[in-house]
XYZ file of C-alpha atoms in Angstrom:
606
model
C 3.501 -36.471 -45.042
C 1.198 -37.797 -41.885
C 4.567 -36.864 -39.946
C 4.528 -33.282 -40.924
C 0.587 -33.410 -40.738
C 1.083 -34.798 -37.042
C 3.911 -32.200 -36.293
C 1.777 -29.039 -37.886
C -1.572 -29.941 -35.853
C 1.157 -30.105 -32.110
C 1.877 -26.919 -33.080
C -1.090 -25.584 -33.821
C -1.947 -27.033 -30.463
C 0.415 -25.372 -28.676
C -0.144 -22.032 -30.551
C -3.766 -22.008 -29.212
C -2.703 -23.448 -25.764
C -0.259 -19.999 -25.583
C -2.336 -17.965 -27.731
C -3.267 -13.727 -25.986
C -6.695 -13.313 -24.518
C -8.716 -10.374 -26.196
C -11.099 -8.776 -24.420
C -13.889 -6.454 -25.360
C -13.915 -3.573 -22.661
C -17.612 -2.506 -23.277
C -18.651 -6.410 -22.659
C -19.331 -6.142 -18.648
C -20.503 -9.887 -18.741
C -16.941 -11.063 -20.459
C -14.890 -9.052 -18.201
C -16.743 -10.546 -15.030
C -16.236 -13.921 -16.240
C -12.328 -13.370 -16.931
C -11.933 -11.794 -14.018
C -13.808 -14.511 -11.444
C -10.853 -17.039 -14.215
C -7.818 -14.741 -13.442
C -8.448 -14.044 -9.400
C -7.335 -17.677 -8.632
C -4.213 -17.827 -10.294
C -3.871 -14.232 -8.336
C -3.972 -16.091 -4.982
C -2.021 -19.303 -7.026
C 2.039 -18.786 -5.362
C 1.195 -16.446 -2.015
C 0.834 -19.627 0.493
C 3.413 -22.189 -1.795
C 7.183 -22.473 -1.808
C 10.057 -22.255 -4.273
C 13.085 -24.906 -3.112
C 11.586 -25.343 0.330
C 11.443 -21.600 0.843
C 7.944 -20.160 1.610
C 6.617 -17.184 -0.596
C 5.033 -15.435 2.112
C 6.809 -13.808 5.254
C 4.598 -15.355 7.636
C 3.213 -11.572 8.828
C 0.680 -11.050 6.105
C 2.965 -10.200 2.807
C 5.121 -11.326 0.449
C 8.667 -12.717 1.067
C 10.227 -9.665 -0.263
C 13.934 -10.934 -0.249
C 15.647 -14.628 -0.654
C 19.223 -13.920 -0.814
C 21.393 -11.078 -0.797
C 19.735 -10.544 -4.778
C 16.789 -11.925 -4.717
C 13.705 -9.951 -4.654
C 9.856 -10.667 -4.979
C 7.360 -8.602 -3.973
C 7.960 -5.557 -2.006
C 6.203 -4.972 1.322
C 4.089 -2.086 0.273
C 3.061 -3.943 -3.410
C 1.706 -6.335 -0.750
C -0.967 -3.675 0.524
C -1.349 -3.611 -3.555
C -2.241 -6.828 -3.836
C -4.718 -7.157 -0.968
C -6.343 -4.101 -2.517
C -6.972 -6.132 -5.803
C -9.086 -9.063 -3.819
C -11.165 -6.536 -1.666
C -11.966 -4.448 -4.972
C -12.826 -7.749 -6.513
C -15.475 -8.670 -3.963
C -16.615 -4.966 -3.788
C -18.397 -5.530 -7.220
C -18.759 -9.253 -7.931
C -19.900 -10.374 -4.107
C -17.838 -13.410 -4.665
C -16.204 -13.344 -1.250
C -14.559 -16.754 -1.509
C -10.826 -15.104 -0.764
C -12.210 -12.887 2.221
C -11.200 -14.733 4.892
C -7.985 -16.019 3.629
C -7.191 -12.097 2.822
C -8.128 -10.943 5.921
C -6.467 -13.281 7.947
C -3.127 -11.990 6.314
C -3.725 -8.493 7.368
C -4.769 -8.833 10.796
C -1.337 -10.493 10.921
C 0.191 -7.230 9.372
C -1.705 -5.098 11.833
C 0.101 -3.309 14.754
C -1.035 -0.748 17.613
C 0.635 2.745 17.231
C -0.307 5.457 19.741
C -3.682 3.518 20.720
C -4.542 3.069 16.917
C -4.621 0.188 15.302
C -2.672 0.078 11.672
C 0.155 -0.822 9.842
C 3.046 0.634 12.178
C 4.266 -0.023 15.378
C 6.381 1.926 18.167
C 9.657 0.841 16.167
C 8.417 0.450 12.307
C 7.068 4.129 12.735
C 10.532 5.551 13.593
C 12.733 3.081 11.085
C 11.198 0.566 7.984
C 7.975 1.482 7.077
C 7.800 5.033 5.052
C 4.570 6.805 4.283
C 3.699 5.502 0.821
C 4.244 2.024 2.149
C 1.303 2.830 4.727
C -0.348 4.485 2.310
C -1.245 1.475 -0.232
C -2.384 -0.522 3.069
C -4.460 2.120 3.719
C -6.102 2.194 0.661
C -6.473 -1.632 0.675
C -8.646 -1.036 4.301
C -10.946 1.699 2.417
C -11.639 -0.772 -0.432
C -12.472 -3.294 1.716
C -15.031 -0.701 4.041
C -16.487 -0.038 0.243
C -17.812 -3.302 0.217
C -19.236 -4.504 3.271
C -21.649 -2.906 6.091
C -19.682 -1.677 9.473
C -16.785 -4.473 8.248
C -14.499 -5.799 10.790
C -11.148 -7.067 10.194
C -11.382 -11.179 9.998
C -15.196 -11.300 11.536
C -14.140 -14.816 11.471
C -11.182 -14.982 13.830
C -12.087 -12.931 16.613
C -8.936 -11.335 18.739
C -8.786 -9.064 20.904
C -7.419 -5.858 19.597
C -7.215 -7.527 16.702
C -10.539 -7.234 14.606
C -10.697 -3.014 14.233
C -13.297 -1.671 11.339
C -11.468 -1.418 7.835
C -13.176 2.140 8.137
C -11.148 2.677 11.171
C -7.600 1.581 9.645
C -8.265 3.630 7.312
C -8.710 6.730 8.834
C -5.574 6.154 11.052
C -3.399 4.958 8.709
C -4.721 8.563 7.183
C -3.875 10.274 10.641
C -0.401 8.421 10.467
C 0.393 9.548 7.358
C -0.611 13.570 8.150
C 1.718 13.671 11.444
C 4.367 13.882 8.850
C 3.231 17.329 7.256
C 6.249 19.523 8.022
C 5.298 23.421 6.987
C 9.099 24.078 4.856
C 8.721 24.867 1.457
C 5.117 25.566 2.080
C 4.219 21.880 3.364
C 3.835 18.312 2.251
C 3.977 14.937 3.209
C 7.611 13.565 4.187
C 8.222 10.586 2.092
C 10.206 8.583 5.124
C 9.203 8.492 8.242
C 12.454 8.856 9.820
C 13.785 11.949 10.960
C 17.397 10.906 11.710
C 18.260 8.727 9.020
C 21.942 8.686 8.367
C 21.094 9.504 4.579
C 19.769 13.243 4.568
C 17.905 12.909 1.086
C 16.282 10.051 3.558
C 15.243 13.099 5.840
C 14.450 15.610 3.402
C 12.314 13.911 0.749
C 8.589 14.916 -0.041
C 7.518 12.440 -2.499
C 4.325 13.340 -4.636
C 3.314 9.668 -4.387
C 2.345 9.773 -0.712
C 1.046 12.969 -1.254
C -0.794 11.857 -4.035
C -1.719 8.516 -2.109
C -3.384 11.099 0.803
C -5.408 12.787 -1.846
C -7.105 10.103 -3.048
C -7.555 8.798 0.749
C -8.853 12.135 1.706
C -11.696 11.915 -1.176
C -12.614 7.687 -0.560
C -13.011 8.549 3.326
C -15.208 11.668 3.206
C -17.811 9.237 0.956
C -17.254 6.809 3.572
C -17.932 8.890 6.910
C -19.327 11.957 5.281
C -17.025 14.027 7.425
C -16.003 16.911 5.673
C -12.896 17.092 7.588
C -11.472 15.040 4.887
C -12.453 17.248 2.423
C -10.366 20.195 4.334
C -7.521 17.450 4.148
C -8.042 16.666 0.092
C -7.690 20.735 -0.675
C -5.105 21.146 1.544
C -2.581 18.032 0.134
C -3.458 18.482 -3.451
C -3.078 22.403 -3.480
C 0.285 21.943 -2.025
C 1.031 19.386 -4.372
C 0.092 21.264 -7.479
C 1.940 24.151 -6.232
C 5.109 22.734 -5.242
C 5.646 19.485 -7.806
C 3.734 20.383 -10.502
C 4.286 22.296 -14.224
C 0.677 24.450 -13.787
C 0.918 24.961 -17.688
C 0.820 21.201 -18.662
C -0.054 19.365 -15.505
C 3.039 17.211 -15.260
C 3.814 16.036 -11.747
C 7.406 15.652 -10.640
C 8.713 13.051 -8.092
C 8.785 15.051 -5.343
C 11.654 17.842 -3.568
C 14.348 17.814 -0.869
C 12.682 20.021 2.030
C 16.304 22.312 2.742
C 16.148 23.623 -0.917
C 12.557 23.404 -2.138
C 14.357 21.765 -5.669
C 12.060 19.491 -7.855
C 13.494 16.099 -8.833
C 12.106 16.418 -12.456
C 11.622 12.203 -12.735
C 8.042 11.843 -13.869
C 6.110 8.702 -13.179
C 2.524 7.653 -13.930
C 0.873 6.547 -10.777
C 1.343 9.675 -8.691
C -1.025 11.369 -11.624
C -2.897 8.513 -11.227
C -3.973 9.113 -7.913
C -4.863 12.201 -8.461
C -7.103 11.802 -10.526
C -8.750 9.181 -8.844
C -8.911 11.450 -5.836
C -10.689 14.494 -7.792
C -13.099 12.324 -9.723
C -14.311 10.729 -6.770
C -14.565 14.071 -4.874
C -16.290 16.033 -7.785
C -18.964 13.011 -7.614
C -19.549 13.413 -4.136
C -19.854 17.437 -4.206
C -20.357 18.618 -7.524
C -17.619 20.968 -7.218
C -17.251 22.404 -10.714
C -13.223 23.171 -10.172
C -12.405 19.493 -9.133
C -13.887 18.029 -12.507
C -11.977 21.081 -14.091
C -8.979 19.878 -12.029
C -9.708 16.035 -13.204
C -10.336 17.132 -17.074
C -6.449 17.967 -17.268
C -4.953 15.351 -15.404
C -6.422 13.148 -18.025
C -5.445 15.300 -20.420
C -1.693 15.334 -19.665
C -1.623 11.394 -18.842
C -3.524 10.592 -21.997
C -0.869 12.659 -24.322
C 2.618 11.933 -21.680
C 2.003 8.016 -20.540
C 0.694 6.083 -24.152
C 2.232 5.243 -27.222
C 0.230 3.973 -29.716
C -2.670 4.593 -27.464
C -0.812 1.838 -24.955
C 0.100 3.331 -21.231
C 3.450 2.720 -20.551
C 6.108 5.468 -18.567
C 8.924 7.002 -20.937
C 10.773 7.137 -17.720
C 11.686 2.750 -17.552
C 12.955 3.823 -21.308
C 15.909 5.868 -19.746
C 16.432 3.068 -16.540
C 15.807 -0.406 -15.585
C 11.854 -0.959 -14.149
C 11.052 -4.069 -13.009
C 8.691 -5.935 -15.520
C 5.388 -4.953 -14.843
C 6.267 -1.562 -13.004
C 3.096 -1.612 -10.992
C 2.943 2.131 -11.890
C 0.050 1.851 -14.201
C -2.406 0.099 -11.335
C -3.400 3.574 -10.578
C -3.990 5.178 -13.897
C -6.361 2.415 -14.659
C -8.210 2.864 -11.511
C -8.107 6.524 -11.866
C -10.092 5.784 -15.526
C -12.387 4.059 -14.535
C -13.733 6.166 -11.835
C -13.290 9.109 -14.140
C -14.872 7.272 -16.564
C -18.278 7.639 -14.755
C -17.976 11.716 -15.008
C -15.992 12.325 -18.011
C -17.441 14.151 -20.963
C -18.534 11.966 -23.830
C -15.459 12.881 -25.817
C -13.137 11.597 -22.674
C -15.284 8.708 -22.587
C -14.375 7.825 -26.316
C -10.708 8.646 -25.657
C -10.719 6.228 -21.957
C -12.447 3.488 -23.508
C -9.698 3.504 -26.376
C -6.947 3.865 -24.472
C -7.990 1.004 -22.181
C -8.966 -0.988 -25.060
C -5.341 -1.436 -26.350
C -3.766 -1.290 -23.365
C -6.091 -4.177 -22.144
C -4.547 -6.140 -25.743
C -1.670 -5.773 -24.134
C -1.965 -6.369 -20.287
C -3.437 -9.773 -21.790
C -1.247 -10.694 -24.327
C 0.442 -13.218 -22.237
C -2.817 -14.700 -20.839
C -3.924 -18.543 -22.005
C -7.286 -19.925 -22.438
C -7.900 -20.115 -18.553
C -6.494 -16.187 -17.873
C -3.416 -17.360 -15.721
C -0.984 -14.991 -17.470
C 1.790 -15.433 -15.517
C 5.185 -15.898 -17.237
C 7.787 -18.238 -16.934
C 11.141 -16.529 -17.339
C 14.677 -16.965 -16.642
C 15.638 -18.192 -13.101
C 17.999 -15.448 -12.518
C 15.414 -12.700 -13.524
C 14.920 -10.223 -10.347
C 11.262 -10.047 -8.902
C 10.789 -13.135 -9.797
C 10.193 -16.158 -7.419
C 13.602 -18.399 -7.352
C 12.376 -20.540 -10.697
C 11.359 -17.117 -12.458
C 7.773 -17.395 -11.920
C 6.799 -13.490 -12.423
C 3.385 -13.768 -9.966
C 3.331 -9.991 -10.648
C 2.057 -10.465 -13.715
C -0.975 -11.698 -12.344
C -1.085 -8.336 -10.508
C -0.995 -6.371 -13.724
C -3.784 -8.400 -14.900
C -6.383 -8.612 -11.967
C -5.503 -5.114 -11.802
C -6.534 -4.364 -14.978
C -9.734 -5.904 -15.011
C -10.993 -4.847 -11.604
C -10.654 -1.472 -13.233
C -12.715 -2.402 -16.858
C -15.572 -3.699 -14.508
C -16.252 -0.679 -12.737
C -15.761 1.031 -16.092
C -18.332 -0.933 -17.737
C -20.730 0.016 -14.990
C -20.181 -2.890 -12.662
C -21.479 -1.441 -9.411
C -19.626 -1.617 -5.947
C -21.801 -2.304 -3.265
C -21.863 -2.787 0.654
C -22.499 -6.599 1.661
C -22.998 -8.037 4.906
C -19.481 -9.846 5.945
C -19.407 -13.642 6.056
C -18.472 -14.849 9.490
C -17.045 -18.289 8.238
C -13.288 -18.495 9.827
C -10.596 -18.567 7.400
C -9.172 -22.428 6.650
C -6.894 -23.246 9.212
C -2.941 -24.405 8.616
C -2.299 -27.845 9.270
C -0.732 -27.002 12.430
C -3.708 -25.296 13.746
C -6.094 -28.172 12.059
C -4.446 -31.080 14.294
C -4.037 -28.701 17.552
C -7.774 -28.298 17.182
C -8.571 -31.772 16.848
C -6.174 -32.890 20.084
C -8.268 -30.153 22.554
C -11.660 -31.511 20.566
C -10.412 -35.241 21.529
C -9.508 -34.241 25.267
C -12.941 -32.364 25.701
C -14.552 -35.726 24.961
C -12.703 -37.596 27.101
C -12.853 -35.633 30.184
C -16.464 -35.134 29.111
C -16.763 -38.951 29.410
C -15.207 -39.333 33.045
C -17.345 -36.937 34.784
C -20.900 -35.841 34.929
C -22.312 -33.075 36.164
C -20.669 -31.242 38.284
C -16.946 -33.008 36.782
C -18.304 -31.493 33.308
C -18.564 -28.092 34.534
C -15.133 -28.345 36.370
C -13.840 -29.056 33.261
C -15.572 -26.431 30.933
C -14.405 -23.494 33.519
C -10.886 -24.951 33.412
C -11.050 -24.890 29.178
C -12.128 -21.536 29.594
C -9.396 -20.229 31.860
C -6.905 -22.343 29.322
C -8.527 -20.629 26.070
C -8.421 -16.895 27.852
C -4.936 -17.036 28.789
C -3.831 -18.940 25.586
C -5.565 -16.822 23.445
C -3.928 -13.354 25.246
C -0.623 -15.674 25.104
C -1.486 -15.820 21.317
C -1.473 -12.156 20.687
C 1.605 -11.173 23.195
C 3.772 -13.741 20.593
C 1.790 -12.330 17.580
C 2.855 -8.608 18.588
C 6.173 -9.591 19.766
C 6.944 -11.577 16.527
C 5.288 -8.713 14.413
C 7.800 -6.106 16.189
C 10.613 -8.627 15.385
C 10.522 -9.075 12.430
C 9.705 -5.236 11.262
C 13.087 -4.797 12.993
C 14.797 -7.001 10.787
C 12.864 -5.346 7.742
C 14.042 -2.093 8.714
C 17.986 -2.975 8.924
C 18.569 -3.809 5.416
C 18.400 -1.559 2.058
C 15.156 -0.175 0.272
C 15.829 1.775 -3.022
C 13.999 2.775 -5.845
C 14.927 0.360 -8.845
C 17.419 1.399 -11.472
C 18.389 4.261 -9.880
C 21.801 5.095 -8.258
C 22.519 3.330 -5.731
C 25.280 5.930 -4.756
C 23.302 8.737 -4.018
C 25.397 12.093 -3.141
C 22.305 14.132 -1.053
C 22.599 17.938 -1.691
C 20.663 20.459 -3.458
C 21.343 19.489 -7.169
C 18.467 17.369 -7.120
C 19.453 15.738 -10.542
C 22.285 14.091 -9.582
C 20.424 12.658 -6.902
C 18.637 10.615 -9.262
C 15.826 9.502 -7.700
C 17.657 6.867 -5.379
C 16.857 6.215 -1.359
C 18.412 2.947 -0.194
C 19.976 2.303 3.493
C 23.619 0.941 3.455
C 22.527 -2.366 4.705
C 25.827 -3.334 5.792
C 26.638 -0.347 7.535
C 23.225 -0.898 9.004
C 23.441 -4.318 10.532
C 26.794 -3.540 12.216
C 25.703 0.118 14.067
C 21.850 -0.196 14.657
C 22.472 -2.461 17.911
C 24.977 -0.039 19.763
C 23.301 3.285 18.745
C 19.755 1.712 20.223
C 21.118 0.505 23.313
C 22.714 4.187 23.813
C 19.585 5.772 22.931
C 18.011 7.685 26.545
C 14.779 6.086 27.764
C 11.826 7.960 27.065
C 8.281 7.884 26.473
C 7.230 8.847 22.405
C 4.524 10.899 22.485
C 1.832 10.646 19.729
C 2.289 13.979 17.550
C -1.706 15.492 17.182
C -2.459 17.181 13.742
C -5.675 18.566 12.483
C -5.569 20.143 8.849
C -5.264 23.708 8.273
C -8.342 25.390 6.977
C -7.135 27.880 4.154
C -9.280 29.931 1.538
C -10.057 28.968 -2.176
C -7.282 30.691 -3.776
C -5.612 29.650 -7.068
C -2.775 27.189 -6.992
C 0.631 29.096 -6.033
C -0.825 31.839 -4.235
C -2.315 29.712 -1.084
C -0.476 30.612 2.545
C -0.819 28.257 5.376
C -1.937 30.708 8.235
C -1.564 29.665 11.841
C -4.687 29.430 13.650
C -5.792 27.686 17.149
C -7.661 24.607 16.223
C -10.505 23.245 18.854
C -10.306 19.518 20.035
C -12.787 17.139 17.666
C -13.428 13.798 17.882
C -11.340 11.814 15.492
C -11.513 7.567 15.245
C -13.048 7.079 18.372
C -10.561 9.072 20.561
C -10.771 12.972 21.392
C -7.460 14.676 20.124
C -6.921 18.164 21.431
C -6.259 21.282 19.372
C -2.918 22.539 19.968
C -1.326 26.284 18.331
C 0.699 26.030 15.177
C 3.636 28.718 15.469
C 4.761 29.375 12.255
C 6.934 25.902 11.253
C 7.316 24.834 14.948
C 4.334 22.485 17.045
C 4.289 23.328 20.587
C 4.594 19.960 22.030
C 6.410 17.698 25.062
C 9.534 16.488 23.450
C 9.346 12.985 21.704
C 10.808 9.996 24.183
C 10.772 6.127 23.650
C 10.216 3.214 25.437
C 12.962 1.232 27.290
C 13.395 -1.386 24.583
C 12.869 -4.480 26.155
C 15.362 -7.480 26.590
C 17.200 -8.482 23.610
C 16.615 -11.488 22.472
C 18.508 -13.861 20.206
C 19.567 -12.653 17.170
C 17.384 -13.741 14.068
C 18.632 -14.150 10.309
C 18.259 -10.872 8.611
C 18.252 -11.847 4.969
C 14.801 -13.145 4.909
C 12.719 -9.833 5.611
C 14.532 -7.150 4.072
C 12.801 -4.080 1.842
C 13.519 -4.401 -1.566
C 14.949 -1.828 -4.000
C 11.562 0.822 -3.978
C 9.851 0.856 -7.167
């Protein structure tokens, strides 16, 4: 009997230990206080290892790929996560993880055309597609939400290096227009790549970036108060709703292949998401009756097409594999919570109960300290290489960065701490040998010996430091070319992808033949012609109010403005073709030696 006694009271132990977190989402003081417990666990993996192999791709994101099988966390779900600690601070203050998280994305940064952002000369041509950008992009506004004028790592001063989030931003906003093409009445390519061997690769216009620019467009004009954005935001999402949407019900379809203007009819949540994120945050910054008209059936369509039993989930991952969570849903529970704010009382009532159960179960894995990340087979994909599932700390975090603001927590504009980030061991002991030689020679000399020496430190420390930032950019480029030669693809869908105008049996897939890749990208670079790539110089077309399907993008001469610090001139739209010098590259410079591809690959898209 005291055995079975002693056995019962392990279990019931272990049953608490294990047992789901519940969570009131009207209780603003319990939700900060889970969410302060979950954000370290967030932060937990990124900077550990897994069998000797780091998590983190040493250039600000995840190690997306292992092995030839293995992947983690995709490149763009990295601008994701960054966007989770920067909305955290926005309305707690805790800035604890600033510095770490901003030293990871001035890593990430590159200088494209004279801005600085998330693409370089070669990962704007090849790797990095417009969505990608996009959730960086968003992760920069977040962070210029909640600070005053904030830099980029205030505490590790670089030259070039330290841009305004405002201004990232805004380019990575500029980056993304300059790939509005004017076929079936406009859009937003998906990929930035205009030669891909893949012509599905060419021809896509995904409503996720669109979607992705939307909500940009609306964020940015609050930020800068320049209504150019707003010209932006009515231009995107009127295309949008013309061109992937059902008018009658509101559904939003993946996007179209630009030869045929044919819908892929795949529906997913987050590109909905957006959009309503963008139009509630634009109706609260105008009072413009038709976006809150706009917002009220968004919700309406995502509260009756994306729950069951009141939990959000997409019916799409019950017709093909999604990776476990999706990371779909991120949006729709930001878009709730700033629509919360606006709603009428009745969409109030519906939000909070909606969020309410999907909260029970976002949370159902969670123990008694909110780490709520599962342990699961070692051969389960997105995974790290013992099956830790970090994103499930994602989905979490996620979640209750949204029921804050929904509960009323406010987001507000802080001065930025200065303190640098911690420093790697490496850096800690370089650090203390120039401290220990400072001393010394300070010892030997006097006077005028001391001076020698500080002018000579200072020499050292300028040309170290621009040293520092040549291998920085050079290591970025690198390694961007090694993500772009091997496969992306959208998970569970075919991988054998026939491109033509029967848009269903295209399926939804975009993946590079990695293989093929690897073998032909050298030769066909080296035969490319030297030339100089010119920066392509949009401004957004101003168009009447008219309802949705009857707008028509008119030419007109646009005047030069000043946009992010550097005058662009207007130049005359002709129909579908810019008048412009013709695109050239750089020489590439000297190859060096070949680096191991496998590490920093894109993962199947998701």
């Amino acid at each position: 009997m005291k055995r079975l006694q002693h056995f019962l009271a392990l279990a019931a132990l272990a049953g608490f230990a294990t047992a789901a977190q519940t969570l009131d989402v009207t209780n603003q003081a319990a939700i900060l206080a889970a969410a302060k417990a979950a954000t370290p666990y967030l932060k937990k993996h990124f900077d550990g290892n897994v069998g000797g192999v780091v998590n983190n791709n040493g250039i600000g994101a995840w190690l997306e790929q292992y092995g030839d099988k293995r992947y983690v966390v995709q490149w763009h779900e990295s601008g994701m996560y960054w966007d989770l600690f920067y909305t955290y601070y926005s309305y707690t203050g805790d800035g604890q993880y600033n510095a770490w998280v901003d030293k990871n994305v001035q890593l990430s940064l590159g200088d494209y055309n004279g801005q600085m952002g998330f693409l370089d000369q070669m990962s704007a041509i090849s790797g990095r597609w417009n969505d990608d950008i996009g959730w960086w992009g968003i992760a920069m506004i977040s962070a210029a939400e909640g600070s005053i004028g904030g830099i980029v790592a205030p505490g590790d001063i670089s030259e070039g290096h330290n841009p305004k989030y405002v201004d990232v931003g805004s380019a990575t906003h500029s980056q993304m227009f300059e790939n509005w093409e004017t076929g079936c009445g406009g859009g937003i390519f998906w990929a930035r790549d205009r030669s891909a061997k893949k012509e599905s690769d060419r021809y896509y216009k995904s409503a996720i970036t669109n979607a992705q620019h939307v909500e940009m467009s609306a964020r940015l004009m609050v930020l800068t108060g320049d209504k150019k954005y707003q010209t932006a935001f009515d231009q995107v999402y009127d295309w949008t709703m013309t061109h992937l949407a059902d008018q009658a019900t509101y559904a939003v379809y993946d996007g179209l292949d630009n030869r045929s203007c044919m819908k892929d009819s795949k529906q997913y949540s987050y590109y909905s998401g957006e959009l309503l994120a963008g139009l509630a945050i634009m109706y609260k910054a105008t009072q413009t009756q038709k976006y809150l008209d706009e917002a009220n059936k968004h919700f309406l369509h995502i509260s009756s097409a994306f729950t069951r039993n009141s939990v959000l989930y997409d019916p799409q991952c019950d017709l093909e594999k999604c990776k476990q969570p999706t990371g779909f849903l991120w949006a729709i529970y930001k878009s709730f919570s700033v629509f919360y704010e606006v709603a009428s009382a009745d969409n109030k009532a519906q939000i909070t109960s909606i969020m309410q159960a999907s909260a029970n179960d976002v949370f159902k894995n969670c123990d008694s300290d909110w780490n709520c990340i599962r342990q699961l087979s070692a051969d389960t994909d997105f995974t790290l290489w013992d099956g830790t599932n970090v994103r499930d700390q994602f989905e979490t975090v996620a979640m209750l960065n949204s029921l804050a603001v929904m509960s009323g927590a406010k987001i507000t504009q802080r001065k930025q701490d200065t303190t640098p980030a911690p420093a790697t061991p490496a850096a800690s002991a370089k650090k203390e040998n120039s401290g220990s030689n400072t001393l010394m020679y300070a010892g030997i000399g006097g006077g005028v010996g001391l001076l020698i020496l500080i002018a000579a430190i200072s020499v050292c420390y300028s040309r170290g430091k621009k040293r520092s930032k040549e291998q920085r950019e050079h290591e970025l480029s690198r390694r961007i070319h090694d993500d772009a030669t091997l496969n992306r693809t959208r998970v569970g869908r075919n991988e054998d992808l026939q491109a033509g105008p029967q848009m269903n049996q295209r399926n939804g897939s975009l993946k590079h033949d990695a293989s093929l890749h690897e073998q032909t990208w050298q030769k066909e670079y080296d035969q490319r012609p030297p030339q100089q790539y010119q920066p392509q110089q949009f401004q957004y077309q101003q168009q009447q109010q008219q309802p949705y399907g009857a707008q028509q993008f008119q030419p007109q001469q646009f005047q030069p403005q000043q946009f992010q610090g550097q005058q662009f001139q207007g130049q005359q739209f002709q129909g579908q073709q810019f008048h412009q010098p013709p695109p050239q590259f750089h020489q590439p410079p000297p190859q060096q030696a070949q680096q191991p591809y496998q590490e920093y690959a894109y993962a199947p898209r998701g």
